[in-house]
Coordinates of C-alpha atoms and ligand atoms in Angstrom, one line a residue:
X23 CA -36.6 20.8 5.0
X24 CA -33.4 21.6 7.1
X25 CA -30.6 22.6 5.1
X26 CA -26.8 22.0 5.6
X27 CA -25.5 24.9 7.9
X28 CA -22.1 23.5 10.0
X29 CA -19.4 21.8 8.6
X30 CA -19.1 19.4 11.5
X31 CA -23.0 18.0 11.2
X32 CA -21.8 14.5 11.1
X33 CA -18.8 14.2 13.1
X34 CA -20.5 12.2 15.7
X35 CA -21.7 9.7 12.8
X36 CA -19.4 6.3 12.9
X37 CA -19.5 5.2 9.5
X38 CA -18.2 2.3 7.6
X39 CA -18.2 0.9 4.0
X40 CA -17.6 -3.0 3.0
X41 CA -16.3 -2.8 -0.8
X42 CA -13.8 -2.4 -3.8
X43 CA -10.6 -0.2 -3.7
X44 CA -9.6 0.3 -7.3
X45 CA -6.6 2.0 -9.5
X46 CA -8.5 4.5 -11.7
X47 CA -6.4 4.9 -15.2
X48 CA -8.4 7.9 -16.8
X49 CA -8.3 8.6 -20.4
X50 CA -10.1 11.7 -22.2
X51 CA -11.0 11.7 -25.7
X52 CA -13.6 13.2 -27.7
X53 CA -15.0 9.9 -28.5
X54 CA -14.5 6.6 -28.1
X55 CA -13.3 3.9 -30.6
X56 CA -15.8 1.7 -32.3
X57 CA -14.5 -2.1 -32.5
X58 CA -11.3 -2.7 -34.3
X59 CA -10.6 1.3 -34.2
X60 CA -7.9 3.2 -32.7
X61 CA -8.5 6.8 -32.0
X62 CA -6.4 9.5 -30.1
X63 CA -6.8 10.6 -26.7
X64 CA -6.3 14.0 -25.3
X65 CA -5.0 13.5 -21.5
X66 CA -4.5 10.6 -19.2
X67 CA -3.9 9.9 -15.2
X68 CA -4.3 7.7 -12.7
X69 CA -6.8 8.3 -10.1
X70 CA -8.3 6.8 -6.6
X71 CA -11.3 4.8 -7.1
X72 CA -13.1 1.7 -6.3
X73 CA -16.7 2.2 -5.7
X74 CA -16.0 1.3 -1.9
X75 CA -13.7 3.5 -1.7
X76 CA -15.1 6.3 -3.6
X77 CA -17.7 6.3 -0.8
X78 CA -15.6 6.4 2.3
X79 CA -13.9 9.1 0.9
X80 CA -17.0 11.0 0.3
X81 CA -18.0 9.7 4.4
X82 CA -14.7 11.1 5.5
X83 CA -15.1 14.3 3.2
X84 CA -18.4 15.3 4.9
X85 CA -16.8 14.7 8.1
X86 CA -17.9 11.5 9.3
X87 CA -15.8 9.0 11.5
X88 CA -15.3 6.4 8.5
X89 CA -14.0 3.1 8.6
X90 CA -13.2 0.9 5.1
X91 CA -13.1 -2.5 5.0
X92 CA -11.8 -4.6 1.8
X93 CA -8.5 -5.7 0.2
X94 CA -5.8 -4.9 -2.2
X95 CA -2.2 -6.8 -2.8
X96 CA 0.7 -5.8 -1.2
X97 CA 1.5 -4.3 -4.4
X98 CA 2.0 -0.1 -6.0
X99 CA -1.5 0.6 -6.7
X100 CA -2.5 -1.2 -3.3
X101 CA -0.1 1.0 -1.4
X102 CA -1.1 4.2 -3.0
X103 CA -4.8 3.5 -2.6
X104 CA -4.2 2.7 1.2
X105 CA -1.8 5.6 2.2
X106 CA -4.6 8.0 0.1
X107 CA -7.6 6.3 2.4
X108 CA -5.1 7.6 5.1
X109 CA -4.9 11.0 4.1
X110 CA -8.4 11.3 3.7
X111 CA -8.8 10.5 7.1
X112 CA -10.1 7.0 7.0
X113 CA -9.5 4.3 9.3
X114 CA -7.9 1.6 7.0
X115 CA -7.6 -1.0 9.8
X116 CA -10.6 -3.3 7.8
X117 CA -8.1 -3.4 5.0
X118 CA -6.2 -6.6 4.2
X119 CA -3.2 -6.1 2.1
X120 CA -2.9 -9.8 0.8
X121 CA -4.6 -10.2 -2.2
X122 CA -3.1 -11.4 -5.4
X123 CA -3.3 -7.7 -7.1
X124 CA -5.0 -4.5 -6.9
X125 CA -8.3 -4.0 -8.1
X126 CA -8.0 -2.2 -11.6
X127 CA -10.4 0.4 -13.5
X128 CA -10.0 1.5 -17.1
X129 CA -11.7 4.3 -17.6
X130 CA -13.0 6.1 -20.8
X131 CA -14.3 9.7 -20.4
X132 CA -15.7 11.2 -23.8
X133 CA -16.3 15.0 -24.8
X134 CA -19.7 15.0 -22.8
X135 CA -18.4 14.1 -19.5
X136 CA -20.1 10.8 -20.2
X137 CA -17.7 7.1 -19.0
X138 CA -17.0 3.4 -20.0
X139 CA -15.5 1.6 -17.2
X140 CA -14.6 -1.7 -17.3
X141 CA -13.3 -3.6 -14.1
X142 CA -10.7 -6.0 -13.1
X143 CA -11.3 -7.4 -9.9
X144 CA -8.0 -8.5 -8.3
X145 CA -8.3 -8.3 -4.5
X146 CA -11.4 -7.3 -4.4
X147 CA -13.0 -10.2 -5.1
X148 CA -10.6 -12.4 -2.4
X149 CA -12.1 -10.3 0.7
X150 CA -13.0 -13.0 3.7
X151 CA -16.4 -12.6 4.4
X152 CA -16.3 -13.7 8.1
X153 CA -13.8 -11.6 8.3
X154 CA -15.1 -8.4 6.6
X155 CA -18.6 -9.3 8.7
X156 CA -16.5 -9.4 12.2
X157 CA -15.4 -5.5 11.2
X158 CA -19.0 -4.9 11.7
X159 CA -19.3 -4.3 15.8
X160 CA -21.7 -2.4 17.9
X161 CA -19.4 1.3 17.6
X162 CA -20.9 1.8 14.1
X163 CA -23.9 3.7 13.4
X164 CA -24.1 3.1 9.0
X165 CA -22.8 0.8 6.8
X166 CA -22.6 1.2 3.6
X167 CA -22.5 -1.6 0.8
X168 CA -21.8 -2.2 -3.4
X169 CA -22.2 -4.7 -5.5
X170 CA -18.0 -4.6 -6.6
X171 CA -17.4 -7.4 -4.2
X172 CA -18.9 -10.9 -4.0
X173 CA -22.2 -11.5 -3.2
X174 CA -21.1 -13.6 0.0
X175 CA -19.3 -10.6 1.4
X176 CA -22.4 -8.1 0.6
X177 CA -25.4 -10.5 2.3
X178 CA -23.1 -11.3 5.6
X179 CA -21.9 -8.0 5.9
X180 CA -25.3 -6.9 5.1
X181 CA -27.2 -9.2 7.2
X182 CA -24.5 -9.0 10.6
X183 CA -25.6 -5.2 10.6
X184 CA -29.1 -5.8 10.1
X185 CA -28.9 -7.8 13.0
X186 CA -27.3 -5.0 15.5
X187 CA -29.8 -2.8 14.4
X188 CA -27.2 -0.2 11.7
X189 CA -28.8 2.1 9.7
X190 CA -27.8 0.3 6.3
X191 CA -27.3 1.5 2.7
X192 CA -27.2 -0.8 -0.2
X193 CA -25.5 1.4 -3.4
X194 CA -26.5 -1.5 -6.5
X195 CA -23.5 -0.7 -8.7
X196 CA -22.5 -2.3 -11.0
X197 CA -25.3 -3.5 -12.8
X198 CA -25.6 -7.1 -12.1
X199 CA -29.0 -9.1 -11.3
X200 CA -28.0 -9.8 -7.1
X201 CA -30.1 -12.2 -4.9
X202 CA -31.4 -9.2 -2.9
X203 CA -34.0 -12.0 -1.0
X204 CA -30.7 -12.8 1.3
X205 CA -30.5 -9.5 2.8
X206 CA -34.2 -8.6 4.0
X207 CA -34.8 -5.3 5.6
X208 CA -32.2 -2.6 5.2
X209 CA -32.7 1.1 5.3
X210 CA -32.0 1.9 1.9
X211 CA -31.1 0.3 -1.1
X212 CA -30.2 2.5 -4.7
X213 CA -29.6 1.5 -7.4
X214 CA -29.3 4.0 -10.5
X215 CA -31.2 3.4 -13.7
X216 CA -28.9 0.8 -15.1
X217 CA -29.0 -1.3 -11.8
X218 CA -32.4 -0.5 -11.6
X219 CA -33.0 -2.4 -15.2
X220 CA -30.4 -5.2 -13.9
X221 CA -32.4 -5.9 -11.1
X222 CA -35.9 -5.8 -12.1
X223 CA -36.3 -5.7 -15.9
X224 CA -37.9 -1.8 -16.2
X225 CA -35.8 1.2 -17.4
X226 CA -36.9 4.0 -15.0
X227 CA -37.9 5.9 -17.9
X228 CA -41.5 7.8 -16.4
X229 CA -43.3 7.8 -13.2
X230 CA -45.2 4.7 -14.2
X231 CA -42.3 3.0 -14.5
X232 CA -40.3 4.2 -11.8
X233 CA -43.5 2.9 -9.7
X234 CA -43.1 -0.4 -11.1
X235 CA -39.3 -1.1 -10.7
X236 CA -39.8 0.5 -7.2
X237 CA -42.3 -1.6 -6.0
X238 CA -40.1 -4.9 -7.0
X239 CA -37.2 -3.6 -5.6
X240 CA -39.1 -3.0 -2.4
X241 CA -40.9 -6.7 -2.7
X242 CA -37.5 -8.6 -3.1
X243 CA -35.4 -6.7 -0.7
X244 CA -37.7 -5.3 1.9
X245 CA -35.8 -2.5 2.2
X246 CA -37.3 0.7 4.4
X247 CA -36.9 2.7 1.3
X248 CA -36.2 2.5 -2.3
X249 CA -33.8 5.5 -4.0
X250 CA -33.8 5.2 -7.5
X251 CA -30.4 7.5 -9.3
X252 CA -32.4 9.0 -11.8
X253 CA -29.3 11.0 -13.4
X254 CA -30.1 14.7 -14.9
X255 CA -33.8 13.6 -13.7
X256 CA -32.8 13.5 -9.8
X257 CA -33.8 10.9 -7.8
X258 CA -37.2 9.2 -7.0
X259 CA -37.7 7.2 -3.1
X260 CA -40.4 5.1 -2.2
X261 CA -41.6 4.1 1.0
X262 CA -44.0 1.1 -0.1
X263 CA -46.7 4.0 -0.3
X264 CA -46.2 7.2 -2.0
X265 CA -43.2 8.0 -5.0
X266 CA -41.7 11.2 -4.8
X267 CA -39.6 12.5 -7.2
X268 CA -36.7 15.5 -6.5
X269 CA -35.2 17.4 -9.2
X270 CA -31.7 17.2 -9.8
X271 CA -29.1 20.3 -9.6
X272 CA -28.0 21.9 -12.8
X273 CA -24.3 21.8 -12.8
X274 CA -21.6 21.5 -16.3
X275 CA -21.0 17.6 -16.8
X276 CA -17.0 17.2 -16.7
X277 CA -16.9 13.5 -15.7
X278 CA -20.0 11.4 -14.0
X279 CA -17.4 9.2 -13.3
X280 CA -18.6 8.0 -8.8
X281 CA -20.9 10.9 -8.9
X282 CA -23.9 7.7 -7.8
X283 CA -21.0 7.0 -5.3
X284 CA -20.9 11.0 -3.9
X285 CA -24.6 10.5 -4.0
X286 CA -24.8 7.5 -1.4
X287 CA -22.5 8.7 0.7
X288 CA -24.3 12.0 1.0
X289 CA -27.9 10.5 1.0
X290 CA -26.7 7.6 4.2
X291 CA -25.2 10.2 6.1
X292 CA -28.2 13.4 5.8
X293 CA -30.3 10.3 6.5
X294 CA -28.7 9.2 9.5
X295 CA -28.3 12.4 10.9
X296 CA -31.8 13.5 10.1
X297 CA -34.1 10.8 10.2
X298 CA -35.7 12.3 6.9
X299 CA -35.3 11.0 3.6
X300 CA -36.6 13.7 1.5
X301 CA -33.7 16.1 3.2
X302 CA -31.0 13.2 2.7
X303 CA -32.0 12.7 -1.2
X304 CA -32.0 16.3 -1.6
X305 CA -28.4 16.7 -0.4
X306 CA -27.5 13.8 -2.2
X307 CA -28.8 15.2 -5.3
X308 CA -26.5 18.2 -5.0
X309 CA -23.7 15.8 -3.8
X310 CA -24.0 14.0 -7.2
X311 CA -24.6 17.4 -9.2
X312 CA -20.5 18.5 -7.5
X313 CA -19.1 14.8 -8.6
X314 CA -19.8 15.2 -11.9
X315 CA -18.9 19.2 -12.2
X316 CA -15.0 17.9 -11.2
X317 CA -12.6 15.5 -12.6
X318 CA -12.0 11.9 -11.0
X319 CA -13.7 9.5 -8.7
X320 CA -12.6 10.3 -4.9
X321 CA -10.9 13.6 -5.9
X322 CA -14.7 14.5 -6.8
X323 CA -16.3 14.3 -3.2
X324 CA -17.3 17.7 -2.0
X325 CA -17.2 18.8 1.5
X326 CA -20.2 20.2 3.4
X327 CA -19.0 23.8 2.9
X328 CA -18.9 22.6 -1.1
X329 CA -22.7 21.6 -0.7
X330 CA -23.3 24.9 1.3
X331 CA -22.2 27.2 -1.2
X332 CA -24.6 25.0 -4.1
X333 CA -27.4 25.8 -1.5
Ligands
RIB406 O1 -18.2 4.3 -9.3 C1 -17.0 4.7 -9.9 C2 -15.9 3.6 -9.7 O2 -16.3 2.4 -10.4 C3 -14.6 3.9 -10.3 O3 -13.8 4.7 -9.4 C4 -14.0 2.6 -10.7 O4 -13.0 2.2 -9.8 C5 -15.2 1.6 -10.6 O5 -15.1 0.8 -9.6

C-alpha cells in the first residue's frame, strides 16, 4: 500500500465540491441540557463550516486545485465564509453571493468531544441547479457532493459529471432518506453509520450488517464502491464482491465535529491519485482520526505533512 511521501501528491488534481457554506457557533459544555433545562457552558466561538465547505478546505489543505460551488447572502457571515475559502486557497468563483442569509450551524460539543448540530439552511438551499451543474466543465478531474443542499442541485450536479466521465464522491451527510436511483453510477458514495441507517434501514453495527446496508446502498445507487464511516471502528468499502474492513487510528477525541468531512476529502483525492481504494480509505481514516484530535470544522483539516507524521 503506497504511503503519503510529498507534500505536493495532488497538486495536479482539479477538484471541486457542490455544497453548503455554513457559520459555525461552537459552544462547549460538559453536557448538554435535557428539555426545558438551562445549563452552563465553558467556552464559545464562531467557526468556518458547512459540510461543502469543510471539504474544499480539506481539498485545498492537501494541496489540490479546489473549486467551491454554492451560495451565501451578501451578508457578515457570508463575507467571512467567502474571504476564508480565499485564504485557504480556493477558487470561490462557483459562489453566488445572493441568497436571502447565510447558512447557520449551532453547534453543541460535550465533555467527550462528542456534537449536536442543528442546521439552518439560508442560502444554501436557494443554489440554481443549472447553474451550479454549468460549474461542472471538462477542467475538473473530482467532484465532490453532500446532502446539505437540495436534492435537485446534488442529482444534476451529480449526474452532469457522471456524464463527462469525473471521478465522483457522494459524502451522505446529513442523515436524510435521498432518491439515490437519480444519480446511477458514481465512484463512491459514504455515508457514515447514521446516513447509512437513513438510507437503508440497518445500523452498521457488525460485519453482517455492514454486508447488508452495503449491498442496498450499492443496488440503489450503483455506485463503483460503497465506504461506509464506521467511526472508532474505521471504515468498511465494498466493491459489489468482497467487504473489507480497515481499522481506524487511535487519536484523543476533542471535537468529531467535519471529521466524516476530513475523511471524504482525503479518501476522493488518495483515490483519484491512486486508483486504489484500500490506500484512499486508509488515508482517510487517519484524515478523520486528525479532525477529531483538533477543535473546529475547517480549522480541523490536516495537511499531508499532518498525515505523514501520523504514518
Ligand atoms: O460536517 C460538519 C458541518 O455540518 C458543520 O461545519 C456544520 O456547518 C454542519 O453543516
Amino acid at each position: 500500500m503506497p504511503s503519503v511521501r510529498c507534500s505536493d501528491m495532488y497538486k495536479n488534481i482539479h477538484a471541486a465540491v457542490v455544497g453548503s457554506i455554513n457559520m459555525d457557533i461552537v459552544l462547549n459544555m460538559d453536557r448538554v441540557p435535557e428539555v426545558g433545562e438551562n445549563v452552563l457552558g465553558t467556552t464559545y466561538g464562531y467557526a468556518c463550516g458547512g459540510k461543502g465547505a469543510n471539504q474544499a478546505t480539506g481539498l485545498a489543505r492537501l494541496g489540490a486545485q479546489t473549486k467551491m460551488i454554492g451560495k451565501v447572502a451578501d451578508d457578515a457571515n457570508g463575507r467571512r465564509l467567502i474571504e476564508n475559502l480565499g485564504k485557504n486557497g480556493i477558487d470561490f468563483s462557483g459562489v453566488a453571493t445572493n441568497g436571502t442569509q447565510t447558512g447557520l450551524a449551532a453547534i453543541i460539543i460535550d465533555g467527550d468531544g462528542r456534537n449536536r448540530i442543528a442546521v439552518y439552511e439560508g442560502a444554501n438551499s436557494e443554489i440554481d441547479p443549472d447553474e451550479a451543474a454549468d460549474c461542472i466543465d471538462d477542467s475538473l478531474d473530482l467532484l465532490l457532493v453532500q446532502f446539505e443542499t437540495s436534492e435537485e442541485v446534488v442529482v444534476k450536479c451529480v449526474n452532469r459529471a457522471i456524464e463527462k466521465g469525473i471521478t465522483t464522491v457522494i459524502d451522505c451527510g446529513p442523515a436524510k432518506d435521498f432518491a439515490l436511483e437519480k444519480m446511477q453510477g458514481a465512484t463512491v458514495i459514504s455515508p457514515n453509520e447514521s446516513e447509512t441507517k437513513a438510507l437503508t434501514g440497518i445500523s452498521p453495527d457488525d460485519d453482517s450488517s455492514i454486508l447488508k446496508a452495503s449491498e442496498i446502498l450499492k443496488k440503489r445507487s450503483n455506485a463503483q464502491f460503497v465506504v461506509l464511516k464506521l467511526g472508532e471502528r474505521g471504515c468498511s468499502v465494498y466493491d459489489g464482491e468482497s467487504l473489507k474492513v480497515l481499522p481506524s487510528y487511535e487519536t484523543n477525541v476533542v471535537d468529531t465535529t467535519a471529521a466524516g468531512d476530513s475523511f471524504t476529502a482525503a479518501l476522493a483525492l488518495e483515490y483519484k491519485r491512486s486508483g486504489d481504494i484500500y490506500s484512499a480509505c486508509d488515508i482517510a481514516n487517519k484524515a478523520g482520526a486528525i479532525a477529531v484530535s483538533r477543535m473546529g470544522a475547517d480549522a480541523s483539516m490536516p495537511t499531508v505533512k499532518d498525515i505523514e507524521k501520523l504514518i
